[in-house]
mmCIF file of C-alpha atoms and ligand atoms in Angstrom:
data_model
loop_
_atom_site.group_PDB
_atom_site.id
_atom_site.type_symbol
_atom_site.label_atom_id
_atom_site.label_comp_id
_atom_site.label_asym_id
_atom_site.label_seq_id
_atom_site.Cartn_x
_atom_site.Cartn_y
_atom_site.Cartn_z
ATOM 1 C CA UNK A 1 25.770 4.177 12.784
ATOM 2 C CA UNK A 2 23.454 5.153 10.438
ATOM 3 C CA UNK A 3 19.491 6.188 11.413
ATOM 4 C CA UNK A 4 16.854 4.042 10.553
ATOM 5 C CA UNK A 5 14.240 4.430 8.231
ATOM 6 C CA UNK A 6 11.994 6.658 9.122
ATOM 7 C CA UNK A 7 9.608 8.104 6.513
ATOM 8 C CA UNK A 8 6.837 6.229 4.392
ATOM 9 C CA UNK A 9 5.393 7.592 0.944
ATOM 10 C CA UNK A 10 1.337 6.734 0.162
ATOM 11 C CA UNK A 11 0.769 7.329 -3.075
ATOM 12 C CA UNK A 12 -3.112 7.771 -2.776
ATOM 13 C CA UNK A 13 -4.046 9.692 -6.148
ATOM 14 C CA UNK A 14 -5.083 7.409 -8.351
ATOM 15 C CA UNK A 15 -8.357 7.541 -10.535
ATOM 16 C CA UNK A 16 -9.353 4.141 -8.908
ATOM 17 C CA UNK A 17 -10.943 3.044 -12.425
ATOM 18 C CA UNK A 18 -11.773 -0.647 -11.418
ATOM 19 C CA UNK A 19 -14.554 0.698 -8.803
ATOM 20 C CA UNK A 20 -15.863 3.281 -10.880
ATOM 21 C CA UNK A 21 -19.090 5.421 -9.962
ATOM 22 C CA UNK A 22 -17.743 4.532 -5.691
ATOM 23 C CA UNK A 23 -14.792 6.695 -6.974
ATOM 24 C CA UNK A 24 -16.016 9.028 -8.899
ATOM 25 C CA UNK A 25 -16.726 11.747 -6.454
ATOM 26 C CA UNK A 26 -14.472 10.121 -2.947
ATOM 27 C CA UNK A 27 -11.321 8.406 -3.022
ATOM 28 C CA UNK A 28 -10.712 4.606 -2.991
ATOM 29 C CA UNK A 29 -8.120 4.678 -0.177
ATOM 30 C CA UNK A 30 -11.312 5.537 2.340
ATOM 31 C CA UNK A 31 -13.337 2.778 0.861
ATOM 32 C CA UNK A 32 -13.861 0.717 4.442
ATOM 33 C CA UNK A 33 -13.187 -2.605 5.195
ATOM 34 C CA UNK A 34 -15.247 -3.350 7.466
ATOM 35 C CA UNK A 35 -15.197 -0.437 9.931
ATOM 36 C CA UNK A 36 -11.664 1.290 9.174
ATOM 37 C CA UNK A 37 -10.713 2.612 4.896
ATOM 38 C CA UNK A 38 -8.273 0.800 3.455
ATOM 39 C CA UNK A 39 -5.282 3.499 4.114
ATOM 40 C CA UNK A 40 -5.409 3.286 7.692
ATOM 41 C CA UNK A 41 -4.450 -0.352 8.023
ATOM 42 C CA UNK A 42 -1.410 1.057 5.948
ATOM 43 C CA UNK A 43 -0.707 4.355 8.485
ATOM 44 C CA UNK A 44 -1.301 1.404 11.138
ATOM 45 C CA UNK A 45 1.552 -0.942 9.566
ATOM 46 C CA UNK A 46 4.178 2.285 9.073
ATOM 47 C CA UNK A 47 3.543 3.386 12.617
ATOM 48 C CA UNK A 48 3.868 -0.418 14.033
ATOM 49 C CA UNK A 49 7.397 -0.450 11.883
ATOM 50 C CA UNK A 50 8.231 3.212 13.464
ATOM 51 C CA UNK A 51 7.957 5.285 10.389
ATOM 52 C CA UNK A 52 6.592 7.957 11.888
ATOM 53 C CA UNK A 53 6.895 10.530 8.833
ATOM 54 C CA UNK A 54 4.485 9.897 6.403
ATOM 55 C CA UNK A 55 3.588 11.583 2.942
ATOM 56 C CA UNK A 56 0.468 11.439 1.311
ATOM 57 C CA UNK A 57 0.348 12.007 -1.943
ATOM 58 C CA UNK A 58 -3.560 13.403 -2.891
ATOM 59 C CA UNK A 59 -5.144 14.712 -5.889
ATOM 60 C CA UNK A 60 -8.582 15.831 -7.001
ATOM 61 C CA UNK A 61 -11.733 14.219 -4.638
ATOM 62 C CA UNK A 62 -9.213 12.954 -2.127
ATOM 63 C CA UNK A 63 -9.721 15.713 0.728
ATOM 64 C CA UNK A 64 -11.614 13.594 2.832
ATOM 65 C CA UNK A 65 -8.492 11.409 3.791
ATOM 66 C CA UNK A 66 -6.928 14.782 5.244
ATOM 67 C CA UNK A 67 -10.345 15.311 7.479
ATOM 68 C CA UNK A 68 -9.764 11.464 8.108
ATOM 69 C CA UNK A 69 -6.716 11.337 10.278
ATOM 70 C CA UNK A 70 -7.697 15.133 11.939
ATOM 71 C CA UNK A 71 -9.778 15.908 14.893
ATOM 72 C CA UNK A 72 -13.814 16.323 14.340
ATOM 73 C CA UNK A 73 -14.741 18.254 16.796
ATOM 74 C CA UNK A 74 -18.689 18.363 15.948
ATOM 75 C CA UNK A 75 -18.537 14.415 16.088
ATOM 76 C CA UNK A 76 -16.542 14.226 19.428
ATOM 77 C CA UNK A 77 -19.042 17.039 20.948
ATOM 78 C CA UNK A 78 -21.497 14.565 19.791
ATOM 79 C CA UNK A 79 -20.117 11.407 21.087
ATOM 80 C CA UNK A 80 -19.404 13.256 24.376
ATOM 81 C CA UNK A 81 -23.136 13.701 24.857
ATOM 82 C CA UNK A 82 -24.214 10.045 24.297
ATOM 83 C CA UNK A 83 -21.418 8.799 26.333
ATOM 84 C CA UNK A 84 -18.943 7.377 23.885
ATOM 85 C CA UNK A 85 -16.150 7.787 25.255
ATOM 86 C CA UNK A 86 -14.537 4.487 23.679
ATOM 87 C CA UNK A 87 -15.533 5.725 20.371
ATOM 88 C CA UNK A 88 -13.831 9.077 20.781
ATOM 89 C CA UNK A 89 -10.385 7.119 21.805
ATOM 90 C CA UNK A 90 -10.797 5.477 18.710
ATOM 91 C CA UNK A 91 -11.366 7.787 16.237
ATOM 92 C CA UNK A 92 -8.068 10.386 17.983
ATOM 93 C CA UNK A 93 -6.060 7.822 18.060
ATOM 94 C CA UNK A 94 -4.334 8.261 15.061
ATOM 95 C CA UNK A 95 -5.125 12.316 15.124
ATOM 96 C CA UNK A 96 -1.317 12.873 17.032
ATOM 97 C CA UNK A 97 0.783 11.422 14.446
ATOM 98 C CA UNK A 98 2.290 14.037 11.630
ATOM 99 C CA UNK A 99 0.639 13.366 8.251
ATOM 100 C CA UNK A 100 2.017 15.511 5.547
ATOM 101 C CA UNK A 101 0.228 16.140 2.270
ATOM 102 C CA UNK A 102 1.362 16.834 -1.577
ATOM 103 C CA UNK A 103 -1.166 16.811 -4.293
ATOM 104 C CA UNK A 104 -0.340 15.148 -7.872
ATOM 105 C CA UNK A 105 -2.436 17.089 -9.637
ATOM 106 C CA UNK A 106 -2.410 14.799 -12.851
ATOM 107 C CA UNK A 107 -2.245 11.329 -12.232
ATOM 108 C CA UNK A 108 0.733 10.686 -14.286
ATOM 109 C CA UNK A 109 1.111 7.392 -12.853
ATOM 110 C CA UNK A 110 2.974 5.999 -9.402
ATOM 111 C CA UNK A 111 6.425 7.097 -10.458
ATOM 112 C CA UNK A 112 5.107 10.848 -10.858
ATOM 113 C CA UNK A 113 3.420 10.250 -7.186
ATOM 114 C CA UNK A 114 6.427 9.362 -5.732
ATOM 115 C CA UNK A 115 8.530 12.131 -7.331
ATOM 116 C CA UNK A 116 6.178 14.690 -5.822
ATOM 117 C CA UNK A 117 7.216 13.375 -2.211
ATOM 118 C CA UNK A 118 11.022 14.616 -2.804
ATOM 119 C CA UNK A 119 11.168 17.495 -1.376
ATOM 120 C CA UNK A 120 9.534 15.911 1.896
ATOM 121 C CA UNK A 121 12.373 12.687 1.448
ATOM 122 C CA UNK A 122 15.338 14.691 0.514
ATOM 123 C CA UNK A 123 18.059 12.368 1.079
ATOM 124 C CA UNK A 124 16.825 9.664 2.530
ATOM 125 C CA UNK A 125 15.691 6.081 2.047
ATOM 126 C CA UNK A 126 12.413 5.405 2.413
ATOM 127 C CA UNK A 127 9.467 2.968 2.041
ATOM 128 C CA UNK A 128 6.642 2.812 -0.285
ATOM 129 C CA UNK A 129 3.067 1.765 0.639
ATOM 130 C CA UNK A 130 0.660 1.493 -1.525
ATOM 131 C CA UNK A 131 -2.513 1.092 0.788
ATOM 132 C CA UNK A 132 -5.173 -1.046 -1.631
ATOM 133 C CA UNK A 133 -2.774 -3.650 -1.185
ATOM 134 C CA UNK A 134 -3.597 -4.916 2.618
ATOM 135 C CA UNK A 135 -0.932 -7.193 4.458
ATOM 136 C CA UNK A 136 -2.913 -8.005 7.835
ATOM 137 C CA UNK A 137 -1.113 -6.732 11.182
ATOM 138 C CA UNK A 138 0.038 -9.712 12.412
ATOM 139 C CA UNK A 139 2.438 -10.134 9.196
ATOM 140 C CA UNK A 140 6.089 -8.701 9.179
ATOM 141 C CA UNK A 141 6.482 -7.982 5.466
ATOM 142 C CA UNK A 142 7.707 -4.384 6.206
ATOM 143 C CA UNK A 143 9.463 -5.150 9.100
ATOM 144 C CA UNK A 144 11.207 -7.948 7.106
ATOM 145 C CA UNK A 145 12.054 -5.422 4.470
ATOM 146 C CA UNK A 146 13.563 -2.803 6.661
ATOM 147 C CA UNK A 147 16.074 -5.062 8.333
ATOM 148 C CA UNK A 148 16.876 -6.329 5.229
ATOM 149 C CA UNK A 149 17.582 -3.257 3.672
ATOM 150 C CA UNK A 150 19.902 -2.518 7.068
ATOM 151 C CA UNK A 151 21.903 -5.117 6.173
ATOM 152 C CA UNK A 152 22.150 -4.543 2.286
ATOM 153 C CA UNK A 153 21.766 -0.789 2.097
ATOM 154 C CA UNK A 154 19.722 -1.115 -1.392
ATOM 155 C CA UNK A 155 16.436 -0.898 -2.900
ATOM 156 C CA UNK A 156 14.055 -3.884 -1.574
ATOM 157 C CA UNK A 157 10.872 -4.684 -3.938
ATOM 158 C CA UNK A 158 8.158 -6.629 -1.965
ATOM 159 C CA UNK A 159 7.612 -10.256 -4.310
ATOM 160 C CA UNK A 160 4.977 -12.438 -4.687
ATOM 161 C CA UNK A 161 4.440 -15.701 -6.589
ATOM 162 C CA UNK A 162 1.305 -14.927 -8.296
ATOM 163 C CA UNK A 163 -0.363 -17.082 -11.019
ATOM 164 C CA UNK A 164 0.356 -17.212 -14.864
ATOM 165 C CA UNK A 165 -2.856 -16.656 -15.266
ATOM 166 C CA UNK A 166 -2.656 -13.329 -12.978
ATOM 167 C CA UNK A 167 0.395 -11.844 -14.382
ATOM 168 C CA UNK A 168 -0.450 -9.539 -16.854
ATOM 169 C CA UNK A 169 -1.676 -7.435 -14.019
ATOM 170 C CA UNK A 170 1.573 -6.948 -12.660
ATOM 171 C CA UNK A 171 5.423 -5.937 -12.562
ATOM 172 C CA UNK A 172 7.208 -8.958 -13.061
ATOM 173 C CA UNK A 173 11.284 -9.518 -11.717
ATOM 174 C CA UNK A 174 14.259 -11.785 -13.622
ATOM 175 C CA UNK A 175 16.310 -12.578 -10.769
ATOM 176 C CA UNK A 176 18.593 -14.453 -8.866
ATOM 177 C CA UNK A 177 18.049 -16.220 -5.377
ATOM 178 C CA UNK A 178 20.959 -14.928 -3.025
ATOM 179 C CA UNK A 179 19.133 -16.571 0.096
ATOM 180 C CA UNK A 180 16.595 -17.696 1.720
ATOM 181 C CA UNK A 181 13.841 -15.415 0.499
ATOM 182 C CA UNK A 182 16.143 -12.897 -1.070
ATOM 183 C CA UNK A 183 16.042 -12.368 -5.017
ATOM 184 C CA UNK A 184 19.444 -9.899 -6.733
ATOM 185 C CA UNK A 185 16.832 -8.417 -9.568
ATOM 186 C CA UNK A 186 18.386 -8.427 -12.802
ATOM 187 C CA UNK A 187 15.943 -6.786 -14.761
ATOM 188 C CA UNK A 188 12.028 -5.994 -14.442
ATOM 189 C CA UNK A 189 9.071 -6.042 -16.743
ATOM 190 C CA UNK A 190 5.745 -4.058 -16.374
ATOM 191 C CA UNK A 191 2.463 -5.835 -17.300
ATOM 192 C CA UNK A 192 4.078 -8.480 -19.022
ATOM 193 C CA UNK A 193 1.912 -11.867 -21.318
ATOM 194 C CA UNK A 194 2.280 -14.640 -19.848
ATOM 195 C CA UNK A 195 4.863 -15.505 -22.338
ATOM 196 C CA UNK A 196 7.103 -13.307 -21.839
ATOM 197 C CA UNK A 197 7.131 -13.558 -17.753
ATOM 198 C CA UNK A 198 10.557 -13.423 -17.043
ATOM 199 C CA UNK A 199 9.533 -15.189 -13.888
ATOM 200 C CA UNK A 200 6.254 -15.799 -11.232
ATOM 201 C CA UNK A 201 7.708 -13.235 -8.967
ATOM 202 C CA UNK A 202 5.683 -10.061 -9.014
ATOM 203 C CA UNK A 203 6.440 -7.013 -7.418
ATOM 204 C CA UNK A 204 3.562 -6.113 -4.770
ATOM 205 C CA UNK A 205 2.773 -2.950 -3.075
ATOM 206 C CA UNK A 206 5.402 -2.300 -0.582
ATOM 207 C CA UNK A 207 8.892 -0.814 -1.259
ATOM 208 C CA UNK A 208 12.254 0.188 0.407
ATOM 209 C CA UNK A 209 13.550 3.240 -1.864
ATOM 210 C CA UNK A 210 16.778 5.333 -2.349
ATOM 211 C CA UNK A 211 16.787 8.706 -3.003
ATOM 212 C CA UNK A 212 18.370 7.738 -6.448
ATOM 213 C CA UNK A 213 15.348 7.027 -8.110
ATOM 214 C CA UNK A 214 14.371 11.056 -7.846
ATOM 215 C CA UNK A 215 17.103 11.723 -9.939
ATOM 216 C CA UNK A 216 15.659 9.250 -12.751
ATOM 217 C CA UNK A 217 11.868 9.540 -12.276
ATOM 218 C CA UNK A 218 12.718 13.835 -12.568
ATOM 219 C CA UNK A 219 14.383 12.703 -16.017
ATOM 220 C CA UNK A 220 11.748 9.752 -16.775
ATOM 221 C CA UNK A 221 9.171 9.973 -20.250
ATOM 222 C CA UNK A 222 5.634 8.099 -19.363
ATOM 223 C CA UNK A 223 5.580 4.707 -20.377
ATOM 224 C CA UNK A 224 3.086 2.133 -20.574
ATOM 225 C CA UNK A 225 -0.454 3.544 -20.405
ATOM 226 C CA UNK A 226 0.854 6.834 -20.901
ATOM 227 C CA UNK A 227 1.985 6.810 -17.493
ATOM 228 C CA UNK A 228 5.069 7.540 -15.882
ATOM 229 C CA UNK A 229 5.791 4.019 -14.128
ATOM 230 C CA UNK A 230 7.667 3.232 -10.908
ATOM 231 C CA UNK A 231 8.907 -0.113 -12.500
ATOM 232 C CA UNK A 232 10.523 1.871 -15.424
ATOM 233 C CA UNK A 233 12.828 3.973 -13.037
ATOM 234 C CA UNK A 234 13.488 0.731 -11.219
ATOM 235 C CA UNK A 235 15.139 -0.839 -14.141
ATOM 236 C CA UNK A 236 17.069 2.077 -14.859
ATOM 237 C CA UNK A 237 18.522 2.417 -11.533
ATOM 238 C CA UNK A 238 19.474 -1.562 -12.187
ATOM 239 C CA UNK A 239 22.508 0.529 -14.109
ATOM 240 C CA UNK A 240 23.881 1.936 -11.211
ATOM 241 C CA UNK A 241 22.835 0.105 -8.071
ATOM 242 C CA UNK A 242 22.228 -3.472 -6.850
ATOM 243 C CA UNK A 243 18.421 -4.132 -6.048
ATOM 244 C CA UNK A 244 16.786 -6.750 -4.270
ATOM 245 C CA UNK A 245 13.446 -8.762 -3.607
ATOM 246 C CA UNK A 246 12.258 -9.617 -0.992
ATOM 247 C CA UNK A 247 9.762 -13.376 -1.403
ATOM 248 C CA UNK A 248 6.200 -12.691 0.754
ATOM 249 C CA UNK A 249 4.687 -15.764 1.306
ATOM 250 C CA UNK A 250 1.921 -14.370 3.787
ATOM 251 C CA UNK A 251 -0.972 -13.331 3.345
ATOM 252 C CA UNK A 252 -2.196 -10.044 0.869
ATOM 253 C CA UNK A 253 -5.538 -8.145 -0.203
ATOM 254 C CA UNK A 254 -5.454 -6.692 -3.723
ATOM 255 C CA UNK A 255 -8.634 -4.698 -2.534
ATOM 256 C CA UNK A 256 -7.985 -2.224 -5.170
ATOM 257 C CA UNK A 257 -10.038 -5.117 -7.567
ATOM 258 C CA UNK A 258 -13.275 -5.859 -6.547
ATOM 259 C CA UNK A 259 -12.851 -9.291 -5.742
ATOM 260 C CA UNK A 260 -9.459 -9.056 -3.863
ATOM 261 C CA UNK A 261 -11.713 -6.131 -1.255
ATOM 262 C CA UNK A 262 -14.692 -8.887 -1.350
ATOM 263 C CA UNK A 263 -12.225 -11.178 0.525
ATOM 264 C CA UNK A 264 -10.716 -8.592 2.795
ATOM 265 C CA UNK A 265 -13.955 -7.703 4.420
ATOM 266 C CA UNK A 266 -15.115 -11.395 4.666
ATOM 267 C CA UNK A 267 -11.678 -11.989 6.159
ATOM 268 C CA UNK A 268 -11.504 -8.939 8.610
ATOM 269 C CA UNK A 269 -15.291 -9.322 9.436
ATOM 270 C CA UNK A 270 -14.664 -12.802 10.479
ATOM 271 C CA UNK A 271 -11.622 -11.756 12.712
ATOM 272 C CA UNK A 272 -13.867 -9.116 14.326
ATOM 273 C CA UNK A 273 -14.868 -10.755 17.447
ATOM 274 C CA UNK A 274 -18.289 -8.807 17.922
ATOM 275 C CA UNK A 275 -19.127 -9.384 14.175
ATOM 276 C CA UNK A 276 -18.026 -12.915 13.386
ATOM 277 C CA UNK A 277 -20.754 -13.954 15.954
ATOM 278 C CA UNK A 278 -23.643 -12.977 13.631
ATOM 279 C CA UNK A 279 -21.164 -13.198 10.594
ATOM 280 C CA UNK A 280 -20.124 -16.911 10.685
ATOM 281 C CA UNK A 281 -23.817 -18.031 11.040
ATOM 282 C CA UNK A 282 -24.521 -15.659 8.240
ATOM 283 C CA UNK A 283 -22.017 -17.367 5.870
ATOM 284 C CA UNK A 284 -22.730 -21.034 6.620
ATOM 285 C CA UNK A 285 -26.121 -19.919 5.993
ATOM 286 C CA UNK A 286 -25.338 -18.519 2.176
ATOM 287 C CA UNK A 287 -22.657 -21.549 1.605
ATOM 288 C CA UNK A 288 -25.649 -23.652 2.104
ATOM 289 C CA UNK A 289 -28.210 -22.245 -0.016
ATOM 290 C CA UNK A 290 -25.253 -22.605 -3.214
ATOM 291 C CA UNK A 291 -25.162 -25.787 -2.539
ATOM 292 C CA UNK A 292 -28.973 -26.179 -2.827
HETATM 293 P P1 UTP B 301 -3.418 1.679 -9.202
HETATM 294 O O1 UTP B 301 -2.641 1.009 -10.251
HETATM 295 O O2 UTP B 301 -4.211 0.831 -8.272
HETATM 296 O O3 UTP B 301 -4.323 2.781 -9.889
HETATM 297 O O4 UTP B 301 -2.397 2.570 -8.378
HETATM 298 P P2 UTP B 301 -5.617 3.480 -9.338
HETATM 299 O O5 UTP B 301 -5.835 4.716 -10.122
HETATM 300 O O6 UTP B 301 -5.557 3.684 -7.853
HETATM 301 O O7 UTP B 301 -6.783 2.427 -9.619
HETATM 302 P P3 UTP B 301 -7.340 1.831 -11.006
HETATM 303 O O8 UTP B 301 -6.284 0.890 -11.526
HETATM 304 O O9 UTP B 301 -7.632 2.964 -11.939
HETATM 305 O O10 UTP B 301 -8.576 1.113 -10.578
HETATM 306 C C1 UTP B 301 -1.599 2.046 -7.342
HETATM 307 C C2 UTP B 301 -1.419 3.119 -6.293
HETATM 308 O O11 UTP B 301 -0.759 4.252 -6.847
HETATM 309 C C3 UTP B 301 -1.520 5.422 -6.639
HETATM 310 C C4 UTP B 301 -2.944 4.946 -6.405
HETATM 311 O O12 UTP B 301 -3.672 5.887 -5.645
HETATM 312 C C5 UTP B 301 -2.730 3.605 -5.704
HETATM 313 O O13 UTP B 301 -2.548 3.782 -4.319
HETATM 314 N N1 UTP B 301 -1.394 6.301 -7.808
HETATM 315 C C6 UTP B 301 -1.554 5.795 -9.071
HETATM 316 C C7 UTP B 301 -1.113 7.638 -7.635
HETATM 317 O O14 UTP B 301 -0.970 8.114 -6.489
HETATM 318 N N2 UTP B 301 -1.014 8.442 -8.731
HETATM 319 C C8 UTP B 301 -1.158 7.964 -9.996
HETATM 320 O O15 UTP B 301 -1.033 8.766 -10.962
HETATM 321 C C9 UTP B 301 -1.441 6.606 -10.165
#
């Protein structure tokens, strides 16, 4: 029988451009929504899908992620005092599990990220999750993914039909429905016009790997934007190796673009019980004043 997955890859050392000065000086991936930053609702997702080894790949202005899952012992002292005991559950609670980090140094795009974690994935498959793209708890798009992958014993791309008008922003598959929500990819196109989609099917920010793709992304020249690109190595391994797609049809926060973390906080402040009480009231309120 072979082991399941067990170890997950966050590439977290981006420049995080699109919310320049905020991430100038501290990293996106602890940008909050709401009360928790955006990469713990991904640590939250591994550990609910029992991938209990996880890689984080830093760089410069990133440090603060390390102090985010460790104990603060000033803060619990603190808390202590005033009685907070609640509070001090919450912030350990993700303190016990083993977080392992590798700095980039250069961001030389996700593909370099990744290939820093191989030495931490050896041989193993492993998932990919890139944490400014949220998929709410109660979905099962990584669950989905890893039984899949049990039964095919390839890559698995996370899809998503996205808009023609939205596709330029993304990695784009040509493939071939097998089943159900299952896509064979054929080939794969980075950033592509709209004219040249090969399809509406866009790869989002989760991943099932194989350790194959060290092997090319050691090899691999930066591509597009100068960067060394995930979706590049992809469509090399397409040589060697079946690779599949998986269709999400649930819902997803691009909060690494403004507008896509304007709607996860709305969303996650209205599903805050405590919150949506002053919230809701709050909204209706500004709904009404647009329309005067
Ligand atoms: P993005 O494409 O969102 O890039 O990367 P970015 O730098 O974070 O943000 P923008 O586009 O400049 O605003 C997707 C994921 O890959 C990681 C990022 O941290 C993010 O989680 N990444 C990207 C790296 O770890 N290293 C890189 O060199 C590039």
């Amino acid at each position: 029988m072979t082991k399941g997955i067990k170890k997950a890859i966050f590439p977290a050392a981006g420049l995080g451009t699109r919310f320049l000065p905020a991430t100038k000086a501290s990293p996106k991936e602890m940008m909050p929504i709401v009360d928790k930053p955006m990469i713990q609702y991904g640590v939250e997702e591994a550990l609910s899908c029992h991938l209990n080894e996880i890689v984080i790949i830093t760089g410069k202005h990133k440090r603060s992620i390390e102090d985010h899952f460790d104990y603060s012992y000033e803060l619990e002292a603190q808390l202590k005092k005033s009685g907070k005991k609640q509070l001090i559950n919450e912030i350990n609670r993700l303190n016990r599990i083993n977080i392992a980090y590798i700095r980039q140094g250069y961001a030389l795009g996700l593909g370099h990220a990744i290939f820093r974690a191989k030495p931490f994935v050896k041989d193993e498959p492993f998932a990919v999750i890139l944490s400014d793209d949220i998929i709410p708890p109660e979905e099962t798009l990584l669950k989905d993914m890893l039984a899949l992958y049990k039964e095919m014993k390839c890559p698995i791309l996370a899809l998503e039909k996205v808009s023609m008008s939205e596709i330029h922003r993304y990695g784009v598959i040509d493939g071939v429905k097998e089943h159900d929500k299952v896509f064979r990819i054929n080939n794969l196109i980075e950033k592509p016009d709209a004219k040249n989609a090969p399809s509406d099917m866009a790869i989002i920010g989760r991943y099932i790997l194989t350790p194959d793709i060290f092997d090319i992304l050691e090899k691999a020249r930066p591509g597009r934007g100068g960067e060394v690109q995930l979706t590049d190595a992809i469509r090399s391994l397409l040589k060697t190796r079946q690779v599949y797609g998986f269709l999400y049809s649930g819902k997803r926060y691009d909060a690494g673009d403004k507008f896509g973390y304007l709607k996860a906080t709305v969303d996650f402040a209205l599903k805050n019980p405590e919150l949506s009480k002053v919230f809701r009231p709050y909204l209706l309120e500004v709904v009404k004043r647009f329309r005067g």
